[in-house]
Coordinates of C-alpha atoms and ligand atoms in Angstrom, one line a residue:
M252 CA -42.3 38.4 5.0
A253 CA -39.7 36.6 4.2
D254 CA -36.7 37.7 4.4
K255 CA -35.3 37.9 0.3
K256 CA -32.0 39.6 1.3
A257 CA -28.8 37.4 -0.2
L258 CA -27.3 35.6 1.8
D259 CA -23.9 37.1 1.3
T260 CA -26.1 40.6 1.9
K261 CA -27.4 39.2 5.3
I262 CA -24.1 38.0 6.4
I263 CA -23.1 41.2 6.8
T264 CA -26.0 43.1 8.1
A265 CA -27.6 40.0 10.3
G266 CA -27.4 41.1 14.0
R267 CA -26.3 44.4 13.3
S268 CA -29.3 46.8 14.9
K269 CA -28.2 50.2 16.0
K270 CA -29.7 49.3 19.2
W271 CA -26.9 46.7 19.4
T272 CA -23.9 48.6 18.0
Q273 CA -24.7 52.0 18.9
Q274 CA -23.9 53.1 15.3
L275 CA -19.9 51.2 15.8
V276 CA -19.6 48.6 13.1
N277 CA -19.1 46.0 15.7
P278 CA -21.4 45.6 18.5
P279 CA -19.4 46.3 21.9
V280 CA -18.2 44.3 24.2
S281 CA -20.6 44.7 27.6
R282 CA -19.5 43.0 30.5
A283 CA -21.9 42.8 32.8
S284 CA -23.1 41.3 36.3
T285 CA -25.3 43.7 37.5
I286 CA -27.1 45.7 35.4
V287 CA -29.2 49.1 37.8
F288 CA -31.9 50.9 37.4
D289 CA -32.8 54.7 38.4
S290 CA -37.1 53.9 39.4
V291 CA -39.2 51.6 40.0
E292 CA -40.9 51.4 36.4
E293 CA -37.8 50.8 34.8
M294 CA -37.1 47.9 36.7
K295 CA -40.2 46.8 35.9
H296 CA -40.5 47.3 33.1
A297 CA -36.4 45.0 32.5
T298 CA -38.7 42.3 35.1
A299 CA -41.1 42.0 32.1
N300 CA -39.2 42.1 28.9
R301 CA -36.2 40.0 31.0
A302 CA -36.6 36.9 28.2
N303 CA -37.0 39.4 24.9
K304 CA -33.4 41.0 25.3
A305 CA -34.3 44.2 27.5
L306 CA -30.7 44.4 30.3
F307 CA -32.1 42.8 33.4
Y308 CA -28.4 40.4 34.6
G309 CA -25.7 40.0 33.3
R310 CA -26.9 35.8 32.9
R311 CA -29.7 36.9 30.3
G312 CA -27.1 38.5 28.1
T313 CA -26.0 41.7 27.3
N314 CA -26.1 43.9 23.6
T315 CA -23.4 42.0 22.9
H316 CA -24.9 38.7 23.2
F317 CA -28.6 40.1 22.0
A318 CA -26.5 41.0 18.3
F319 CA -25.0 37.8 17.9
Q320 CA -28.8 36.1 18.8
D321 CA -30.4 38.2 16.2
A322 CA -27.8 37.2 13.3
M323 CA -28.7 33.8 14.4
V324 CA -32.0 33.9 13.8
E325 CA -31.5 35.9 10.9
L326 CA -29.6 33.2 9.1
E327 CA -30.2 30.0 10.5
G328 CA -34.0 30.4 11.1
G329 CA -36.4 30.6 14.3
V330 CA -37.6 33.1 16.8
G331 CA -35.1 32.9 19.1
C332 CA -31.4 31.3 20.0
A333 CA -30.2 30.8 23.4
L334 CA -26.4 30.7 23.6
Y335 CA -24.0 28.0 25.5
P336 CA -20.0 27.9 27.1
C337 CA -19.6 25.1 24.2
G338 CA -21.1 23.4 21.0
T339 CA -21.8 19.6 24.3
A340 CA -23.6 22.5 26.2
A341 CA -26.0 23.4 23.5
I342 CA -26.9 19.8 23.0
S343 CA -27.3 18.4 26.7
N344 CA -29.5 21.7 27.6
A345 CA -31.2 21.4 24.3
I346 CA -32.2 17.8 25.3
L347 CA -32.3 18.1 29.0
S348 CA -35.1 20.8 28.4
F349 CA -37.1 18.1 26.7
V350 CA -37.0 14.8 28.7
K351 CA -38.2 13.4 31.6
T352 CA -37.5 11.0 33.8
G353 CA -39.4 7.8 32.3
D354 CA -38.5 9.0 28.7
H355 CA -37.4 7.5 25.7
I356 CA -35.0 9.4 23.0
L357 CA -33.9 8.2 19.6
M358 CA -30.0 8.9 18.9
V359 CA -28.8 9.0 15.5
D360 CA -26.2 5.8 15.3
G361 CA -23.2 8.6 13.9
A362 CA -23.4 11.1 17.2
Y363 CA -20.6 12.7 18.5
E364 CA -18.9 11.0 20.8
P365 CA -19.4 13.0 23.3
T366 CA -23.4 13.7 22.8
R367 CA -23.3 9.4 23.3
D368 CA -21.4 9.8 26.5
F369 CA -24.1 12.1 27.6
C370 CA -26.9 9.5 26.6
D371 CA -25.3 6.8 28.0
K372 CA -23.5 8.2 31.3
V373 CA -25.7 10.9 31.9
L374 CA -29.4 10.0 30.8
A375 CA -29.2 6.7 31.0
K376 CA -29.1 8.1 35.4
M377 CA -32.0 10.3 35.1
G378 CA -34.1 7.2 34.0
V379 CA -34.0 8.4 30.2
E380 CA -33.6 5.2 27.9
T381 CA -31.7 6.0 24.5
T382 CA -32.2 4.0 21.1
Y383 CA -29.8 4.3 18.2
Y384 CA -30.6 4.1 15.3
D385 CA -29.0 3.3 11.7
P386 CA -28.6 7.8 9.7
M387 CA -29.6 5.8 6.9
I388 CA -32.6 4.3 8.4
G389 CA -35.6 6.3 6.2
E390 CA -38.9 5.3 7.1
E391 CA -38.3 2.7 9.2
I392 CA -38.2 5.1 12.1
R393 CA -41.5 4.8 12.8
D394 CA -40.5 1.2 13.9
L395 CA -38.4 2.4 16.6
I396 CA -41.0 5.5 18.0
R397 CA -42.7 4.0 21.3
P398 CA -45.3 6.0 23.2
N399 CA -42.7 7.4 25.5
T400 CA -40.4 9.0 22.9
T401 CA -39.8 12.8 23.3
V402 CA -36.9 13.5 21.5
L403 CA -35.8 12.6 17.9
F404 CA -31.9 13.8 17.8
L405 CA -29.9 13.8 14.4
E406 CA -26.5 14.7 13.4
S407 CA -25.6 15.6 9.6
P408 CA -23.6 14.9 7.8
C409 CA -23.1 12.8 10.5
S410 CA -19.3 12.3 12.8
I411 CA -16.6 10.9 11.1
T412 CA -18.8 8.1 9.0
M413 CA -20.1 11.3 7.2
E414 CA -23.8 9.7 6.1
V415 CA -26.2 12.3 5.7
Q416 CA -29.0 11.7 6.9
D417 CA -32.5 12.3 5.0
V418 CA -33.8 15.1 7.7
P419 CA -37.5 16.2 6.0
T420 CA -38.0 12.5 6.3
L421 CA -37.5 11.2 10.1
A422 CA -38.5 14.9 11.2
R423 CA -42.2 14.2 9.3
I424 CA -42.2 10.8 11.0
A425 CA -41.1 12.0 14.3
H426 CA -43.9 14.6 14.6
E427 CA -47.0 12.2 13.6
S428 CA -45.8 11.1 17.1
D429 CA -45.1 14.8 18.5
I430 CA -41.9 14.2 19.3
V431 CA -39.3 17.5 19.4
V432 CA -37.1 17.6 16.3
M433 CA -32.9 18.2 17.4
L434 CA -30.7 18.6 14.7
D435 CA -26.7 18.8 15.3
N436 CA -25.9 21.4 11.9
T437 CA -22.7 22.2 13.3
W438 CA -21.6 20.5 10.0
A439 CA -23.8 22.6 7.4
S440 CA -23.3 26.0 9.8
P441 CA -26.0 28.7 10.1
I442 CA -25.6 28.9 6.2
N443 CA -25.8 25.6 4.3
F444 CA -29.1 23.8 5.8
Q445 CA -31.8 25.5 6.9
P446 CA -32.7 23.6 9.1
F447 CA -36.7 24.8 10.2
E448 CA -37.0 24.8 6.1
H449 CA -36.6 20.6 6.7
G450 CA -39.0 20.3 9.6
V451 CA -36.7 20.3 12.7
D452 CA -37.3 22.1 15.6
I453 CA -34.1 22.9 17.8
S454 CA -30.9 23.8 15.6
I455 CA -27.9 22.9 17.9
Q456 CA -24.6 24.6 16.3
A457 CA -21.3 24.3 18.0
A458 CA -20.2 27.9 17.1
T459 CA -16.4 27.0 18.2
K460 CA -16.0 25.4 15.0
Y461 CA -16.8 27.6 11.4
I462 CA -19.5 30.3 12.8
V463 CA -15.7 31.4 15.4
G464 CA -13.4 30.2 12.7
H465 CA -10.2 30.8 14.2
S466 CA -10.0 27.3 16.8
D467 CA -9.9 30.2 19.6
V468 CA -13.0 30.6 21.3
M469 CA -15.8 28.1 22.3
L470 CA -19.0 28.6 22.4
G471 CA -22.6 26.9 21.3
T472 CA -25.8 28.3 20.3
A473 CA -29.3 25.9 19.6
T474 CA -32.0 27.5 18.0
A475 CA -35.8 26.9 17.6
N476 CA -39.2 27.7 16.4
E477 CA -42.2 28.6 18.3
R478 CA -43.2 25.2 19.9
C479 CA -39.6 24.8 21.4
W480 CA -38.1 28.7 21.9
D481 CA -40.2 29.3 25.1
Q482 CA -39.2 26.0 27.2
L483 CA -35.7 25.7 25.5
R484 CA -34.4 29.2 26.5
E485 CA -36.1 29.0 30.3
H486 CA -34.8 25.6 30.9
S487 CA -31.3 26.6 30.0
Y488 CA -31.8 29.5 31.5
L489 CA -32.1 27.8 34.9
M490 CA -30.0 25.4 34.7
G491 CA -27.5 28.6 34.9
Q492 CA -26.5 28.1 31.0
C493 CA -25.0 32.1 30.2
T494 CA -21.6 33.6 27.8
S495 CA -18.6 35.5 28.0
P496 CA -19.1 38.7 26.2
D497 CA -16.0 38.7 24.8
D498 CA -16.2 35.1 23.1
V499 CA -19.6 35.9 21.6
Y500 CA -18.0 38.7 19.9
L501 CA -15.6 37.0 18.8
A502 CA -18.3 34.8 17.0
M503 CA -20.1 37.3 16.1
R504 CA -16.6 38.5 14.2
G505 CA -16.0 35.0 13.1
L506 CA -19.6 35.2 11.2
R507 CA -19.0 38.2 9.1
T508 CA -16.7 36.4 7.5
L509 CA -18.4 32.9 6.8
G510 CA -19.9 32.9 3.9
V511 CA -16.7 33.2 1.8
R512 CA -14.0 31.3 4.6
L513 CA -17.3 28.3 3.2
R514 CA -16.6 28.8 -0.1
Q515 CA -12.7 28.6 0.4
H516 CA -12.9 25.6 2.3
Q517 CA -15.3 23.9 0.2
E518 CA -13.0 24.2 -3.4
N519 CA -10.1 23.1 -1.0
S520 CA -11.3 19.9 0.3
L521 CA -13.3 19.3 -2.8
K522 CA -10.4 19.2 -4.6
V523 CA -8.2 17.0 -2.0
A524 CA -11.4 14.8 -1.9
R525 CA -11.0 14.5 -5.8
W526 CA -7.4 13.7 -5.7
L527 CA -7.8 11.3 -2.7
A528 CA -10.2 9.1 -4.7
E529 CA -7.5 8.5 -6.9
R530 CA -5.1 7.2 -5.0
P531 CA -4.6 3.2 -4.9
E532 CA -4.5 3.4 -0.2
V533 CA -7.4 4.4 -1.0
D534 CA -10.6 2.6 -0.8
H535 CA -13.9 5.7 -1.0
V536 CA -13.7 9.0 -0.2
R537 CA -16.3 9.7 2.3
H538 CA -17.3 13.4 1.7
P539 CA -20.9 14.4 1.3
A540 CA -21.2 16.6 -1.5
L541 CA -19.7 13.4 -3.8
P542 CA -21.4 10.6 -5.1
S543 CA -19.2 8.2 -2.9
C544 CA -20.8 8.9 0.4
E545 CA -23.7 7.8 2.4
G546 CA -26.5 9.9 1.7
H547 CA -25.9 12.3 -0.9
E548 CA -28.5 12.7 -2.7
F549 CA -29.5 14.2 0.6
Y550 CA -27.0 16.4 0.2
L551 CA -28.2 17.7 -3.3
R552 CA -32.0 17.5 -2.3
D553 CA -30.9 19.4 0.8
F554 CA -27.6 21.4 1.4
K555 CA -26.4 24.4 -0.2
G556 CA -23.1 23.8 0.2
C557 CA -20.3 22.2 1.7
N558 CA -16.9 22.9 3.7
G559 CA -13.2 21.5 5.0
L560 CA -14.5 18.7 6.1
F561 CA -14.7 15.1 6.0
S562 CA -13.0 11.2 5.6
V563 CA -11.9 8.8 3.1
V564 CA -11.6 5.1 4.0
L565 CA -8.1 3.4 3.4
N566 CA -7.3 -0.1 1.7
R567 CA -5.5 -1.5 4.4
G568 CA -3.6 0.4 7.4
N569 CA -2.2 -0.8 11.1
T570 CA -1.7 1.6 14.6
E571 CA 2.5 1.4 12.9
A572 CA 1.6 2.5 9.2
L573 CA -1.0 5.1 10.8
T574 CA 1.6 6.7 13.1
A575 CA 4.1 6.9 10.5
L576 CA 1.6 8.9 8.0
L577 CA 0.3 10.4 10.8
D578 CA 3.9 11.2 12.2
G579 CA 5.5 13.3 9.7
M580 CA 2.4 15.1 8.4
E581 CA 3.8 18.7 7.6
H582 CA 1.0 21.3 6.9
F583 CA -2.2 18.9 8.7
S584 CA -1.8 18.8 12.7
M585 CA -4.0 16.5 14.7
G586 CA -7.1 18.3 16.6
Y587 CA -10.0 17.3 18.4
S588 CA -12.0 19.4 16.3
W589 CA -12.0 21.6 12.6
G590 CA -13.7 24.7 11.8
G591 CA -10.5 26.8 12.0
F592 CA -8.4 27.8 8.9
E593 CA -5.6 25.2 9.6
S594 CA -5.8 21.2 8.2
L595 CA -5.9 19.1 11.3
I596 CA -6.1 15.1 10.6
L597 CA -7.2 11.9 12.5
A598 CA -7.0 8.7 12.3
S599 CA -9.9 6.2 13.2
E600 CA -8.6 2.3 13.1
D601 CA -12.4 1.2 14.2
V602 CA -15.6 3.0 13.8
N603 CA -17.4 0.8 14.6
K604 CA -16.6 1.3 18.4
L605 CA -18.7 3.9 18.0
R606 CA -21.8 2.1 16.8
T607 CA -24.5 -0.1 18.0
A608 CA -27.6 0.3 15.7
K609 CA -25.3 -1.3 12.6
K610 CA -21.8 -1.8 12.3
K611 CA -19.9 -0.4 9.7
H612 CA -17.9 -2.8 7.0
F613 CA -14.7 -0.6 6.4
A614 CA -11.8 -2.2 3.8
G615 CA -9.4 -0.8 6.0
P616 CA -8.9 2.7 8.6
I617 CA -10.7 5.8 8.1
L618 CA -8.9 9.1 8.2
R619 CA -10.9 12.5 9.1
L620 CA -9.2 15.3 6.8
H621 CA -9.7 19.0 8.2
I622 CA -9.0 20.8 4.8
G623 CA -8.2 25.0 6.4
L624 CA -7.3 27.1 3.6
E625 CA -3.8 26.1 2.6
D626 CA -2.6 25.9 -0.2
C627 CA -4.2 23.2 -2.6
D628 CA -0.7 21.8 -3.9
D629 CA 0.6 22.0 -0.4
L630 CA -1.6 20.0 1.3
I631 CA -1.7 16.6 -1.7
R632 CA 2.1 17.0 -1.6
D633 CA 1.8 16.3 2.5
L634 CA -0.6 13.3 2.4
E635 CA 1.6 12.3 -0.7
K636 CA 4.6 12.0 1.3
G637 CA 2.3 10.3 4.2
F638 CA 1.1 8.0 1.9
E639 CA 4.3 6.8 1.1
R640 CA 5.2 6.6 4.4
L641 CA 2.4 4.6 5.2
N642 CA 3.5 2.1 2.6
A643 CA 6.9 1.6 3.8
V644 CA 5.2 0.7 6.7
L645 CA 2.7 -1.8 5.1
T646 CA 5.2 -3.2 2.7
A647 CA 8.0 -3.6 5.0
E648 CA 5.2 -6.2 6.7
Ligands
PLP801 C1 -19.9 17.2 15.2 C2 -20.2 18.4 16.5 N1 -21.0 18.5 17.7 C3 -20.4 19.1 18.6 C4 -19.3 19.1 19.2 C5 -18.9 19.5 20.4 O1 -18.7 21.3 20.4 P1 -17.8 21.9 21.8 O2 -16.7 20.8 21.4 O3 -17.9 23.2 21.0 O4 -18.6 21.2 22.6 C6 -18.0 19.0 18.1 C7 -17.0 18.9 18.2 O5 -15.9 18.9 17.7 C8 -18.6 18.0 17.1 O6 -17.9 17.8 16.4

């Protein structure tokens, strides 16, 4: 029966079965390699149920892991959740669990760079071919499907360029050919997009981002539906994927404040994005919750909310001007991540170096911003001064 609990309540209660918490509010950190048994009967029982949260051997997890896995399924959906040491491991293991030599996969052109690299450098070596598709392809994805296509991989919104994909349409067409549909759902976190209600078979999270929420742990998850769970779990287990209970504990702790944090990130990012949209230096803002972002209509249809991550395309800029902007920032640090409580900024002068399906024609360079939980006026003042430094370089040229 569908769980009717309101989302905020679910975030607080998810995974907190007494079996795992032992009556503490948070499940304790249970470290183990060896699990010991007092009788042959006990050992037989553990062996028979080792894939179903019976304590068996450390690599299969302990109560800390089981609590977090339950919480993820309660929030994101599916029937099971596999854990990985980082989001990238979740992506590569999910794909590896469903391909063999001679297969073909479809990968969104705006995928996170290491996801592309995995396809080009690892899958290619195994004899698995990748075709990149335009994130806005819609129904035309059908034309790219071959008899040996086994996986359709989506990331929505895309990394850096932020296009929101029409997930239900792509999933429906893929399923007509029995293709497994995987989604990097990190931007939405487990609460702002319900992947299994939109036709996804496996949903991946870089828990490193908003789930952990404090920029201090690497962790990945993949939740799967009935169709894919057994194969994903067993293949990932056989590839040796396991995680530290300390990291999982911190992820579980981060999860409890995910709802309130995301609401504040959303409020702050929309305020900053609307301010940016009015700036003369800005061509357009690529924030999924604003109409100027490609696929905004799918955001409105499918998502429950947004967060702090979006991009902005400048009218013009070059390396020297961008360096002047970036070097003097007070509240925005440069860092290859997002999802923590702090604001971050990255510049990309050429998004097309990561595009092969369809080139982007942007007026100028792109800035990716993660708007943290600081005061918005401080962030806006910081950006304003950054634009002054950018303009000083551009007008001197
Ligand atoms: C969309 C997306 N997916 C996956 C990852 C990879 O996660 P991790 O850094 O935990 O490997 C990232 C990291 O930046 C990301 O932005």
